[in-house]
CSV table of C-alpha atoms in Angstrom, one decimal:
chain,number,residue,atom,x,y,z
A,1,UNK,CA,0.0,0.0,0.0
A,2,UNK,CA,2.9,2.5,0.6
A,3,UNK,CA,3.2,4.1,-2.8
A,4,UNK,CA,6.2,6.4,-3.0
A,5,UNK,CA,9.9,6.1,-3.9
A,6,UNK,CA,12.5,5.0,-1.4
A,7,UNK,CA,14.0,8.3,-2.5
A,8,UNK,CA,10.8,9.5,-0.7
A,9,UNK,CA,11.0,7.5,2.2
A,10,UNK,CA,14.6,8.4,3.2
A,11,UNK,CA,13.5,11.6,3.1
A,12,UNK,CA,10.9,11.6,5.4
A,13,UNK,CA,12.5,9.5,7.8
A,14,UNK,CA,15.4,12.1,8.3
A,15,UNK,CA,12.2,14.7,8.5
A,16,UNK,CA,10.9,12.9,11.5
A,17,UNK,CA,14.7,12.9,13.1
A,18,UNK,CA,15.5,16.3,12.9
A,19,UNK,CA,14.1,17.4,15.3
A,20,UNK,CA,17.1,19.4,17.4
A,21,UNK,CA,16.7,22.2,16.1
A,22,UNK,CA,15.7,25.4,17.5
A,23,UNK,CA,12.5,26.1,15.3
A,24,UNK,CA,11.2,22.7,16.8
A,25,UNK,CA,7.7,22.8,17.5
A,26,UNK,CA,5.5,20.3,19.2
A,27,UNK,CA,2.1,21.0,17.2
A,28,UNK,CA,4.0,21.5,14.3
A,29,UNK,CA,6.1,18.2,13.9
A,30,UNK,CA,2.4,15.8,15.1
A,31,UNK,CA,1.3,17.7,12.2
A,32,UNK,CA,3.9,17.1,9.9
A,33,UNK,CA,3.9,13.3,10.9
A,34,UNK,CA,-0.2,12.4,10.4
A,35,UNK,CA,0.9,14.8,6.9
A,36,UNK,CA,3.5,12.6,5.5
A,37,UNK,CA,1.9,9.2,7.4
A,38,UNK,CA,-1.3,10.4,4.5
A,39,UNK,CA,1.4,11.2,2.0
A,40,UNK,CA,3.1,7.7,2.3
A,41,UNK,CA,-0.1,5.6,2.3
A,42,UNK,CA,-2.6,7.4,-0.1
A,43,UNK,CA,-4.9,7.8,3.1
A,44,UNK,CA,-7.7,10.2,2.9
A,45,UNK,CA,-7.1,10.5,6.8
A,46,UNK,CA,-4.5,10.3,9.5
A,47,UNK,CA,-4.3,11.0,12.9
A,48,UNK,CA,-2.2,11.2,16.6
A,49,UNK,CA,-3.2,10.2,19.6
A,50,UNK,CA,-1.7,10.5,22.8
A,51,UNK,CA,-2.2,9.2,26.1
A,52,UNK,CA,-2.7,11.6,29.4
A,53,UNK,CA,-1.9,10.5,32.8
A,54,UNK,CA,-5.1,8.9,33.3
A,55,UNK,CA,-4.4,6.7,30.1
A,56,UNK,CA,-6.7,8.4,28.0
A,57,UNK,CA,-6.1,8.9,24.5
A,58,UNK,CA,-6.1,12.9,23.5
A,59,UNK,CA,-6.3,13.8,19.7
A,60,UNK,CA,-3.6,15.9,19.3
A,61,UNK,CA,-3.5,16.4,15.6
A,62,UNK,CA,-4.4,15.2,12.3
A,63,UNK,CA,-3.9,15.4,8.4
A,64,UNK,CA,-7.5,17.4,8.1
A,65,UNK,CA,-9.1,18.3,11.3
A,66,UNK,CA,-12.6,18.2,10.5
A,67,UNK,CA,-15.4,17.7,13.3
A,68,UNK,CA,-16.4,13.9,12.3
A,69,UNK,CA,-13.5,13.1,12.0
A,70,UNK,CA,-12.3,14.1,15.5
A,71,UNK,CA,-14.9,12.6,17.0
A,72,UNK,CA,-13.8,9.4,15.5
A,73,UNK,CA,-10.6,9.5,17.3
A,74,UNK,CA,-12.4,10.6,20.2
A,75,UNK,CA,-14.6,7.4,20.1
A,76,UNK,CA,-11.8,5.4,20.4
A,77,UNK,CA,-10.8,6.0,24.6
A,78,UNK,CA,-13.5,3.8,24.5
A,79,UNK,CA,-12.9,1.2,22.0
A,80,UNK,CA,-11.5,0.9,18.5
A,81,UNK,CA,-8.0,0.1,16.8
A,82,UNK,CA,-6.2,3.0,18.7
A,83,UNK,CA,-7.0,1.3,22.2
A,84,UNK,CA,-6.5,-1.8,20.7
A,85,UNK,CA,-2.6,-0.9,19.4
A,86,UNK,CA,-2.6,1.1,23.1
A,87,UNK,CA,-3.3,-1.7,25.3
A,88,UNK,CA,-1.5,-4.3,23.7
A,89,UNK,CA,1.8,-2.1,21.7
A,90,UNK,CA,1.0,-4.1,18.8
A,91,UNK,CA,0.0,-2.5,15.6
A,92,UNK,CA,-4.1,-3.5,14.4
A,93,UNK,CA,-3.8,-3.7,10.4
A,94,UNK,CA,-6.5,-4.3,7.0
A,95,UNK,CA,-9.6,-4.2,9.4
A,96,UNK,CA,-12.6,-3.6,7.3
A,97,UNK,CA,-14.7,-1.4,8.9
A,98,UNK,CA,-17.6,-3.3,7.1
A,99,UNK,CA,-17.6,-6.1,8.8
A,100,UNK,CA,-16.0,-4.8,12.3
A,101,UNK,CA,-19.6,-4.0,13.9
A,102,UNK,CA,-19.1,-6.7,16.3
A,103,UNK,CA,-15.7,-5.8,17.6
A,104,UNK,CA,-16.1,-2.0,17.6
A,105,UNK,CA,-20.2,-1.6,17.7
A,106,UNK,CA,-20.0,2.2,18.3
A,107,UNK,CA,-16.3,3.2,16.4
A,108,UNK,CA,-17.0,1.1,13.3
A,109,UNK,CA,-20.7,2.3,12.7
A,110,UNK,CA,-19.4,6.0,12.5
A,111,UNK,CA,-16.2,5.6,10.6
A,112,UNK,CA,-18.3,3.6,7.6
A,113,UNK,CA,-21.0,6.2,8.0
A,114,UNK,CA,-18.2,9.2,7.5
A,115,UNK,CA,-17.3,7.1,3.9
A,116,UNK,CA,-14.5,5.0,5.5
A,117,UNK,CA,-13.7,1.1,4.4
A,118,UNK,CA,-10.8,0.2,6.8
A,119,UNK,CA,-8.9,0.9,9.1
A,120,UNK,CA,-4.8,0.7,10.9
A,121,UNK,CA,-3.7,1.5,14.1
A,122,UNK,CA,0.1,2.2,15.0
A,123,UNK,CA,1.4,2.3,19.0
A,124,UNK,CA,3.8,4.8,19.1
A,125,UNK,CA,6.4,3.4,21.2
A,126,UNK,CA,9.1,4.1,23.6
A,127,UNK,CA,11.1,0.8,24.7
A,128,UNK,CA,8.5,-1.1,26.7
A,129,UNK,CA,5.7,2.0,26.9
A,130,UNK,CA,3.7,3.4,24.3
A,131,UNK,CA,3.0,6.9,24.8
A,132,UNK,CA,-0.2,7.0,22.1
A,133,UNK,CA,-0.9,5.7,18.3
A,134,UNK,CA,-1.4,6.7,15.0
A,135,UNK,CA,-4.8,5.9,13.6
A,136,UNK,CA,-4.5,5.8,9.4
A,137,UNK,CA,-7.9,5.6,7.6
A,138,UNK,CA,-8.7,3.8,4.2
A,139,UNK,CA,-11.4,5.1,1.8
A,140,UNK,CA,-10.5,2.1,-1.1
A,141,UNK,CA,-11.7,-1.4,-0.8
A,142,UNK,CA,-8.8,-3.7,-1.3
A,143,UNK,CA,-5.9,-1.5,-0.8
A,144,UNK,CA,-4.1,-3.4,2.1
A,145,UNK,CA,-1.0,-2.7,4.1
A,146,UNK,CA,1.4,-5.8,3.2
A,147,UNK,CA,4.0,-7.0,5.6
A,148,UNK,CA,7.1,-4.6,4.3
A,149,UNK,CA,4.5,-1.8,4.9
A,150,UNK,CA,3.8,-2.5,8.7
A,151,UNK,CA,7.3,-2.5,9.3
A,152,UNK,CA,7.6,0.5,7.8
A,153,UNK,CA,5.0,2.0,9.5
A,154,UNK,CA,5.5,0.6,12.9
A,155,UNK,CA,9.6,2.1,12.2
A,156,UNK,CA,8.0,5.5,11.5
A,157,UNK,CA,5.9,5.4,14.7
A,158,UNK,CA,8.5,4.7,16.6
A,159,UNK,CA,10.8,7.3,14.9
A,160,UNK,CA,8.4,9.9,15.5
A,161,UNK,CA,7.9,8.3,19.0
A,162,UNK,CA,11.1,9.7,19.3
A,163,UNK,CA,11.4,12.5,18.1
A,164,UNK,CA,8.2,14.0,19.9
A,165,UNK,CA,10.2,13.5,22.6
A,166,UNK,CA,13.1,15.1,21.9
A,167,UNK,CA,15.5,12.6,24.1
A,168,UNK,CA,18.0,10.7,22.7
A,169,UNK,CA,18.3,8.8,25.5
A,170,UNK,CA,15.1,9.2,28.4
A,171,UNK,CA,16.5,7.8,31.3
A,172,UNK,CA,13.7,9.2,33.4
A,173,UNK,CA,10.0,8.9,33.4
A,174,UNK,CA,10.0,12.7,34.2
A,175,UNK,CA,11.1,13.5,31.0
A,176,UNK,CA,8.1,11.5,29.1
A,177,UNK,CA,5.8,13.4,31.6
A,178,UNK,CA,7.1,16.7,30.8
A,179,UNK,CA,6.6,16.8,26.9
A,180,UNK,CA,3.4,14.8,26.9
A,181,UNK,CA,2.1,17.3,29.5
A,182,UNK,CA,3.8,19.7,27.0
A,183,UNK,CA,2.1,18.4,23.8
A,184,UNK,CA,-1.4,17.8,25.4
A,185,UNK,CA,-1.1,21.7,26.6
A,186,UNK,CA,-0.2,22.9,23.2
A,187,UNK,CA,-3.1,21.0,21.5
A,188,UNK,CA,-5.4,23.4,24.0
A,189,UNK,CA,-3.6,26.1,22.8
A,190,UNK,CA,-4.5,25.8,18.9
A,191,UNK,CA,-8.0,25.1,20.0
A,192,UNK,CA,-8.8,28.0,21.7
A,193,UNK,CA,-7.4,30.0,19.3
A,194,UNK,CA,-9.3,27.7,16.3
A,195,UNK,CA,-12.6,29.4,18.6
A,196,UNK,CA,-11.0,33.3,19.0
A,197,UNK,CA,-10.6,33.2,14.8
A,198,UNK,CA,-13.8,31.3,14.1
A,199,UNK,CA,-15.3,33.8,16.2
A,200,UNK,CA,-13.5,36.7,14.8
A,201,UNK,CA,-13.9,36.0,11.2
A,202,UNK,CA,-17.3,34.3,11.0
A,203,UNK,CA,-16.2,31.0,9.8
A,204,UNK,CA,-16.5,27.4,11.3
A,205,UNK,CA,-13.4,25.8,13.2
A,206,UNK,CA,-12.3,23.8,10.8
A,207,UNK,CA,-11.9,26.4,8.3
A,208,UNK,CA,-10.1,28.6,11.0
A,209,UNK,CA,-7.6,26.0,11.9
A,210,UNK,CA,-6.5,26.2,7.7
A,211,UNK,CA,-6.7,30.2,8.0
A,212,UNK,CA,-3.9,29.4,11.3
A,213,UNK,CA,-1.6,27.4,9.6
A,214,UNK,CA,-1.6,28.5,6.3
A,215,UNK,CA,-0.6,32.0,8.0
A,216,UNK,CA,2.5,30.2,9.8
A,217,UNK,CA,3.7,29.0,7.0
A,218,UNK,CA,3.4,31.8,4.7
A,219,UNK,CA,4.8,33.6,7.6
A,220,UNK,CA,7.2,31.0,8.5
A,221,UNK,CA,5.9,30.8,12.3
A,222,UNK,CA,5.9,28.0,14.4
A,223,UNK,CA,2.1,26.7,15.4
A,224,UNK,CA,2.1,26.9,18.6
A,225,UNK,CA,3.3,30.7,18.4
A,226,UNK,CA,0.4,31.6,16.2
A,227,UNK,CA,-2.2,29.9,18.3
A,228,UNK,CA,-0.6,31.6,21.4
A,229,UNK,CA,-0.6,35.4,19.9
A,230,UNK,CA,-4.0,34.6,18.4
A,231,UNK,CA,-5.4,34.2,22.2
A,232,UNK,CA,-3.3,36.2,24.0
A,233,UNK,CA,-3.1,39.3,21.8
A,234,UNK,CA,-6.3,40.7,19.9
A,235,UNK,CA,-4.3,42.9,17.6
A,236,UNK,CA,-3.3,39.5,16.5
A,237,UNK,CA,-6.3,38.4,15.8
A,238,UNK,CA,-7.1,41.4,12.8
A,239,UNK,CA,-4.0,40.8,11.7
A,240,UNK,CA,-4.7,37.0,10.1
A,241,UNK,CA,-6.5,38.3,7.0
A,242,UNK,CA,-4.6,41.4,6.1
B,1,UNK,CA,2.1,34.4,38.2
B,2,UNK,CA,0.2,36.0,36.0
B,3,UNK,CA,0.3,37.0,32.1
B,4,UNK,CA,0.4,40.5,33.0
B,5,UNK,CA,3.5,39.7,34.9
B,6,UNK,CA,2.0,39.8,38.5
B,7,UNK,CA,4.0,37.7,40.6
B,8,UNK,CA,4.2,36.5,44.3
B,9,UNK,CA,3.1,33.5,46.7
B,10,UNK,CA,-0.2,32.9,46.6
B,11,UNK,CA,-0.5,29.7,49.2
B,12,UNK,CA,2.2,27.6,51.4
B,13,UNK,CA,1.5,24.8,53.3
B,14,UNK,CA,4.0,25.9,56.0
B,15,UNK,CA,6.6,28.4,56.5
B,16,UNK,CA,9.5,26.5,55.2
B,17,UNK,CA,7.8,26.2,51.4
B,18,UNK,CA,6.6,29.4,51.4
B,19,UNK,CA,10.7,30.2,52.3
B,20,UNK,CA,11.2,28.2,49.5
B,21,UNK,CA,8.8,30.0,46.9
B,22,UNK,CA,9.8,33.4,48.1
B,23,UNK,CA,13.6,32.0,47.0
B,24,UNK,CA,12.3,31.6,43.9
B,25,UNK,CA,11.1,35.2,43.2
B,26,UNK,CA,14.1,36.8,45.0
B,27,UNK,CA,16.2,34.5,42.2
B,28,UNK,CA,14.3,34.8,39.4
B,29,UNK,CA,15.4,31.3,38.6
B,30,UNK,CA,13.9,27.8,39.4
B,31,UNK,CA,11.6,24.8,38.5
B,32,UNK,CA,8.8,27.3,39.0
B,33,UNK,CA,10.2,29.8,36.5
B,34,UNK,CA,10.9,27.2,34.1
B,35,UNK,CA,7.1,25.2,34.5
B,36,UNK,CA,5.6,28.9,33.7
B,37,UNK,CA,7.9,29.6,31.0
B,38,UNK,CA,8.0,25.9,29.1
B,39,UNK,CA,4.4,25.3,29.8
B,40,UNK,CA,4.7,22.2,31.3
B,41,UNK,CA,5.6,20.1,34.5
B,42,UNK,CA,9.3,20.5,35.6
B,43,UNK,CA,10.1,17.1,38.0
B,44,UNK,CA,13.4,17.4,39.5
B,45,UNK,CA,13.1,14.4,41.8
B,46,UNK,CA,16.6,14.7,43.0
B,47,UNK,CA,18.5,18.3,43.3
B,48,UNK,CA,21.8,16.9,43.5
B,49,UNK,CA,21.4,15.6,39.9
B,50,UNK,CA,20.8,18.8,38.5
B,51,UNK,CA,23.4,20.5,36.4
B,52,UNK,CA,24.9,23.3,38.6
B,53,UNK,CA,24.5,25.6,35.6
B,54,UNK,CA,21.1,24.9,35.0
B,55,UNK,CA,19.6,27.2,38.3
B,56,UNK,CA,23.0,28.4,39.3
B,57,UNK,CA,21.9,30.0,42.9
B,58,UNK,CA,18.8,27.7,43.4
B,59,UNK,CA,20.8,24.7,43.7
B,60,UNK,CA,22.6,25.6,46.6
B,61,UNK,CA,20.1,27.6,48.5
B,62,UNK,CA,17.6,25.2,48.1
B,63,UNK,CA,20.0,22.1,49.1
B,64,UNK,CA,20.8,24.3,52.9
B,65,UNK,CA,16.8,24.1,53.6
B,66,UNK,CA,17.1,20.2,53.3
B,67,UNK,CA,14.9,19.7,50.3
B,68,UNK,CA,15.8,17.1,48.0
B,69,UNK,CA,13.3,16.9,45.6
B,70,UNK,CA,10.9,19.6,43.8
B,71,UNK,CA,8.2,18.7,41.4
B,72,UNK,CA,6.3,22.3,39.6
B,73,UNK,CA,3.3,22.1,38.0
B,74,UNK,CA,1.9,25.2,35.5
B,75,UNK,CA,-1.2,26.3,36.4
B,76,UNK,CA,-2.9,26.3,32.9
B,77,UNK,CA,-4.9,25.6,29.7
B,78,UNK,CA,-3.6,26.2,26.8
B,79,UNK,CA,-2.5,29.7,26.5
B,80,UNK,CA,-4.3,30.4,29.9
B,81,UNK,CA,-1.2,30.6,32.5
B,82,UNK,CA,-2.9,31.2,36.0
B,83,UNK,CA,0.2,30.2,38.4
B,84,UNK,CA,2.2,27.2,39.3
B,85,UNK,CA,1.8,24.8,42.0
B,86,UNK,CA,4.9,23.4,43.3
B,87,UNK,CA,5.4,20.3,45.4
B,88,UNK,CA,8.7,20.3,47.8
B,89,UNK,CA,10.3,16.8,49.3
B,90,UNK,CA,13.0,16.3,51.6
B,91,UNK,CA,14.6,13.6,50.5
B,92,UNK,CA,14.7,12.1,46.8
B,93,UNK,CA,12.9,9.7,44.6
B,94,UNK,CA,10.3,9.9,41.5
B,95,UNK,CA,6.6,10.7,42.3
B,96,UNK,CA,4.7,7.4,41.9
B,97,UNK,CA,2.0,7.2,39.1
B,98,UNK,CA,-0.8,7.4,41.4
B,99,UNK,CA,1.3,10.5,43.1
B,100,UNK,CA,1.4,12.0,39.8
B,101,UNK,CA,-1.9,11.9,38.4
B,102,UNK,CA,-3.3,13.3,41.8
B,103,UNK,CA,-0.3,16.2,41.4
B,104,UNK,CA,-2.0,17.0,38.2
B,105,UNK,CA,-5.6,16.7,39.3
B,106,UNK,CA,-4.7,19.0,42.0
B,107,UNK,CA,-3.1,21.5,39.5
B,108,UNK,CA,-6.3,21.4,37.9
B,109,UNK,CA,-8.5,21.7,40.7
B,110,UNK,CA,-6.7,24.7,42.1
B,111,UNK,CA,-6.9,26.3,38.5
B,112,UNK,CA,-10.2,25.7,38.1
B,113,UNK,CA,-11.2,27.4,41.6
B,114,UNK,CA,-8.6,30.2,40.8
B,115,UNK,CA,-10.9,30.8,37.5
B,116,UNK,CA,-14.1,30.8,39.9
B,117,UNK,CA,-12.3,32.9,42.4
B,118,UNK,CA,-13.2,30.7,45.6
B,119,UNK,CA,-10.2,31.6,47.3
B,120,UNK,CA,-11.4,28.9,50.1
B,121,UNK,CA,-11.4,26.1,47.3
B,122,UNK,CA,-7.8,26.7,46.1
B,123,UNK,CA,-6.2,26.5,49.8
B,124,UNK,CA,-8.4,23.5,51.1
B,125,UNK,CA,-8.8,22.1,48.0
B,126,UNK,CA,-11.9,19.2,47.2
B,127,UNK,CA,-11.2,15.7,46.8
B,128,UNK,CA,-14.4,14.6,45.0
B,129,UNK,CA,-13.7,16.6,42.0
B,130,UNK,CA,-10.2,14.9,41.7
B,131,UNK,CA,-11.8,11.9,39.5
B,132,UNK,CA,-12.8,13.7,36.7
B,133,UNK,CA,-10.6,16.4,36.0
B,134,UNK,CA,-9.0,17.9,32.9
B,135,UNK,CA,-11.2,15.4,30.8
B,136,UNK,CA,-12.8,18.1,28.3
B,137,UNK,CA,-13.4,17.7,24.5
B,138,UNK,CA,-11.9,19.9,21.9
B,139,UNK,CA,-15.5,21.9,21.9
B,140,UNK,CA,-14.6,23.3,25.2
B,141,UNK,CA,-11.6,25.3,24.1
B,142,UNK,CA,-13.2,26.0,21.3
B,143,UNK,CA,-16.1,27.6,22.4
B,144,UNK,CA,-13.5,29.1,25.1
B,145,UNK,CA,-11.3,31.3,22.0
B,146,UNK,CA,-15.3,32.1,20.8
B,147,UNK,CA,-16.6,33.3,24.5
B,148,UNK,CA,-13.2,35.6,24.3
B,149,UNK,CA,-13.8,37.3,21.5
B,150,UNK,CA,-18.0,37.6,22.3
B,151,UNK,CA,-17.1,39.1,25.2
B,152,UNK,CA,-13.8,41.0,24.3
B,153,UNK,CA,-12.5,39.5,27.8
B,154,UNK,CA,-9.3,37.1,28.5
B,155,UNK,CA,-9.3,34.1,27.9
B,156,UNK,CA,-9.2,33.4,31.4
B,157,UNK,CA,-12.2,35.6,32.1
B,158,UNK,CA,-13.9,33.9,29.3
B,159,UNK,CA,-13.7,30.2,31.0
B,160,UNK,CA,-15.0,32.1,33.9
B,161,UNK,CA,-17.9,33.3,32.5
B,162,UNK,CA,-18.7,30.1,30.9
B,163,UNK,CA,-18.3,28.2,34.4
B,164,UNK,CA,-20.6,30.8,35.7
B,165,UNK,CA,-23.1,30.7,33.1
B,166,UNK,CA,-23.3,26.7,33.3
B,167,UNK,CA,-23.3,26.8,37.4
B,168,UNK,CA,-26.1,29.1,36.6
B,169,UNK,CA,-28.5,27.3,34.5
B,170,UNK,CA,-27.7,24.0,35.8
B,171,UNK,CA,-25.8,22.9,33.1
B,172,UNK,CA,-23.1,20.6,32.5
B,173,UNK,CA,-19.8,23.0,30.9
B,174,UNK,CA,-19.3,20.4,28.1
B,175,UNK,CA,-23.1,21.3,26.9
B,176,UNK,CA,-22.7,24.5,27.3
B,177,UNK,CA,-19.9,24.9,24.8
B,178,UNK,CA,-21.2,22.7,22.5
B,179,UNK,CA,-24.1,25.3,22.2
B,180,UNK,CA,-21.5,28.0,21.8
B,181,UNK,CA,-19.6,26.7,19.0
B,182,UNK,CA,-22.4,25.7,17.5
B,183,UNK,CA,-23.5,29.2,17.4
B,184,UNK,CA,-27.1,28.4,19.7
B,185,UNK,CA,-26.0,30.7,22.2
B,186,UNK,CA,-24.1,33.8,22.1
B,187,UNK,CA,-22.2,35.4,25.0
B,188,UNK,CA,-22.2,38.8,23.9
B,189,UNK,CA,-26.2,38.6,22.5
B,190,UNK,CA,-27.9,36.1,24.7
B,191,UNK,CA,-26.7,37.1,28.0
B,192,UNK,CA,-27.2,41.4,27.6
């Protein structure tokens, strides 16, 4: 099912490492992985979970960021292939949503109803503990991840497991606390500032989370930046469409 | 702590932590300085394994008043900084699991009553709202950033408001901002 070049995939596996640098953004790079993750697979959907301290599995980003399909991650703290891949570290592959009523009566239901055929789920993973998943959606009956391409996949997961986390070496549980408290903040962050613009501007919040990251990029601005001056400044806020 | 840069101890257990806070300020340097700043926890469950350069004049103060371990937690959501609450041990080790969730549930608590202003709440603290804290949807920020700009408020002020308005009506906060965002109520019309 992976479709691109191994030119391609080089390329986005030093992408996911480079992330010592001092532009390095948290909401950024979960964006940029669910991004390439869609990129590599053809999927018409892609998206990051991570667990808080209670275990519960936060969206934190995805390739589009629309309401149905956030409440299809959402679904999933309590059941569906993210839990599944959480609980057990194990990635859940080629589940066809079709016939998947019985396993996930609520998750699979809503995912066929929002025009999805199957479904993967990736543990992100750190040594023994996974910290959350990534959930890739399939819209084409047929297309399958073979074995090469869940090894891929589950490499990437880890790799951008890693480099969420910004240690080369995390010798301390504090360390994993600290970003994913970190990361779980910032994903608060570009929501209420997806509100402040909707608000602003007159549009819905999905449309104002593409109005904030198209600015950062144009502008060349981390994410988490824009979201911040979008709720803590208002001069910020008239600013977006000039 | 504050956004506008109002700064001082707000609450100590006992005298030697609020020593230890008041260190903090007269410094300028610290876990507290760094949770506020980074926007997340700093856990620093042994002093002695800090790099001397890292809080320069911390380290050694802090090490004389026989505390071994500090653990600070931000005061916040999302871009909302309120304060941070710090947690001071005097000897060293990790917080367990169970230590840490309730650290954090705390945090939140105390946040939360900070946002309601119940003064009494944030010294005493509650222990039956502990269970369920900090589990909100996306919606709620959401209709959080909307409230702001209704309202031309914070976005503190605007959580407030929202809190006050759900207390008010009897309503759970979760409806209530999915009413917002879904534009069936309006702050700034609704409520004139």
């Amino acid at each position: 099912m992976i479709t691109v070049s191994v030119q391609k995939l080089a390329t986005i596996f030093v992408e996911i490492a480079d992330t010592l640098v001092d532009e390095f953004d948290v909401l950024d790079y979960m964006h940029m992985i669910t991004e390439r993750v869609a990129y590599l697979t053809e999927a018409p959907a892609v998206g990051m979970l991570l667990a808080d301290q209670h275990s519960r599995l936060e969206f934190v980003a995805g390739s589009n960021e629309n309401v149905t399909l956030v409440e299809l991650f959402v679904v999933q703290n309590e059941e569906g292939p993210c839990l599944e891949a959480f609980r057990t570290g194990e990635p859940v592959v080629n589940v066809d949503l079709n016939n998947a009523a019985g396993r996930w009566p609520r998750f699979a239901p809503l995912a066929v109803a929002t025009g999805f055929r199957s479904v993967h789920a990736f543990p992100m993973r750190l040594r023994r503990q996974v910290i959350g998943t990534l959930n890739v959606f399939g819209d084409v009956a047929g297309r399958e991840f073979e074995s090469d391409d869940v090894t891929i996949m589950q490499a990437l997961a880890d790799a951008a497991t890693i480099g969420l986390l910004q240690e080369r070496a995390i010798r301390h549980g504090e360390t994993l606390t600290e970003q994913l408290q970190g990361a779980l903040n910032s994903r608060i962050i570009i929501e209420q500032a997806k509100g402040a613009v909707a608000q602003a501007h007159g549009i819905s919040v999905d449309d104002a989370f593409t109005v904030i990251r198209g600015y950062a990029r144009k502008h060349n601005r981390r994410l988490t930046e824009v979201a911040n001056a979008l709720v803590t400044d208002p001069h910020s806020l008239q600013q977006l469409f000039t | 702590m504050t956004e506008a840069g109002t700064r001082g101890v707000y609450a100590a257990s006992d005298p030697l932590t609020e020593q230890m806070e008041e260190l903090q300020f007269v410094l300028g340097e610290g876990p507290c300085w760094e949770a506020f700043s980074l926007r997340r926890p700093v856990l620093v469950p042994d002093l002695g394994g800090v790099s001397p350069t890292r809080w320069p004049m911390y380290i050694p103060a802090v090490h004389d008043s026989g505390i071994r371990a500090v653990f600070s937690f931000p005061l916040q959501m999302g871009a909302m900084r309120l304060g941070v609450l710090d947690v001071f041990r005097k000897r060293t080790g990790s917080l367990t699991g169970e230590e840490l969730a309730d650290a954090l549930a705390f945090a939140y608590v105390t946040m939360t009553a900070l946002l309601d202003h119940h003064e009494e709440a944030a010294t005493k603290g509650s222990g039956d709202v502990l269970a369920d804290a900090g589990e909100h949807h996306a919606e709620l920020f959401q209709a959080q950033g909307m409230v702001m700009v209704q309202l031309g408020v914070t976005i503190g002020e605007a959580m407030t408001r929202m809190r006050g308005y759900a207390f008010a009506h009897g309503r759970r906060l979760d409806d209530v901002a999915r009413d917002v965002v879904a534009r069936r109520l309006h702050f700034d019309r609704d409520l004139s």
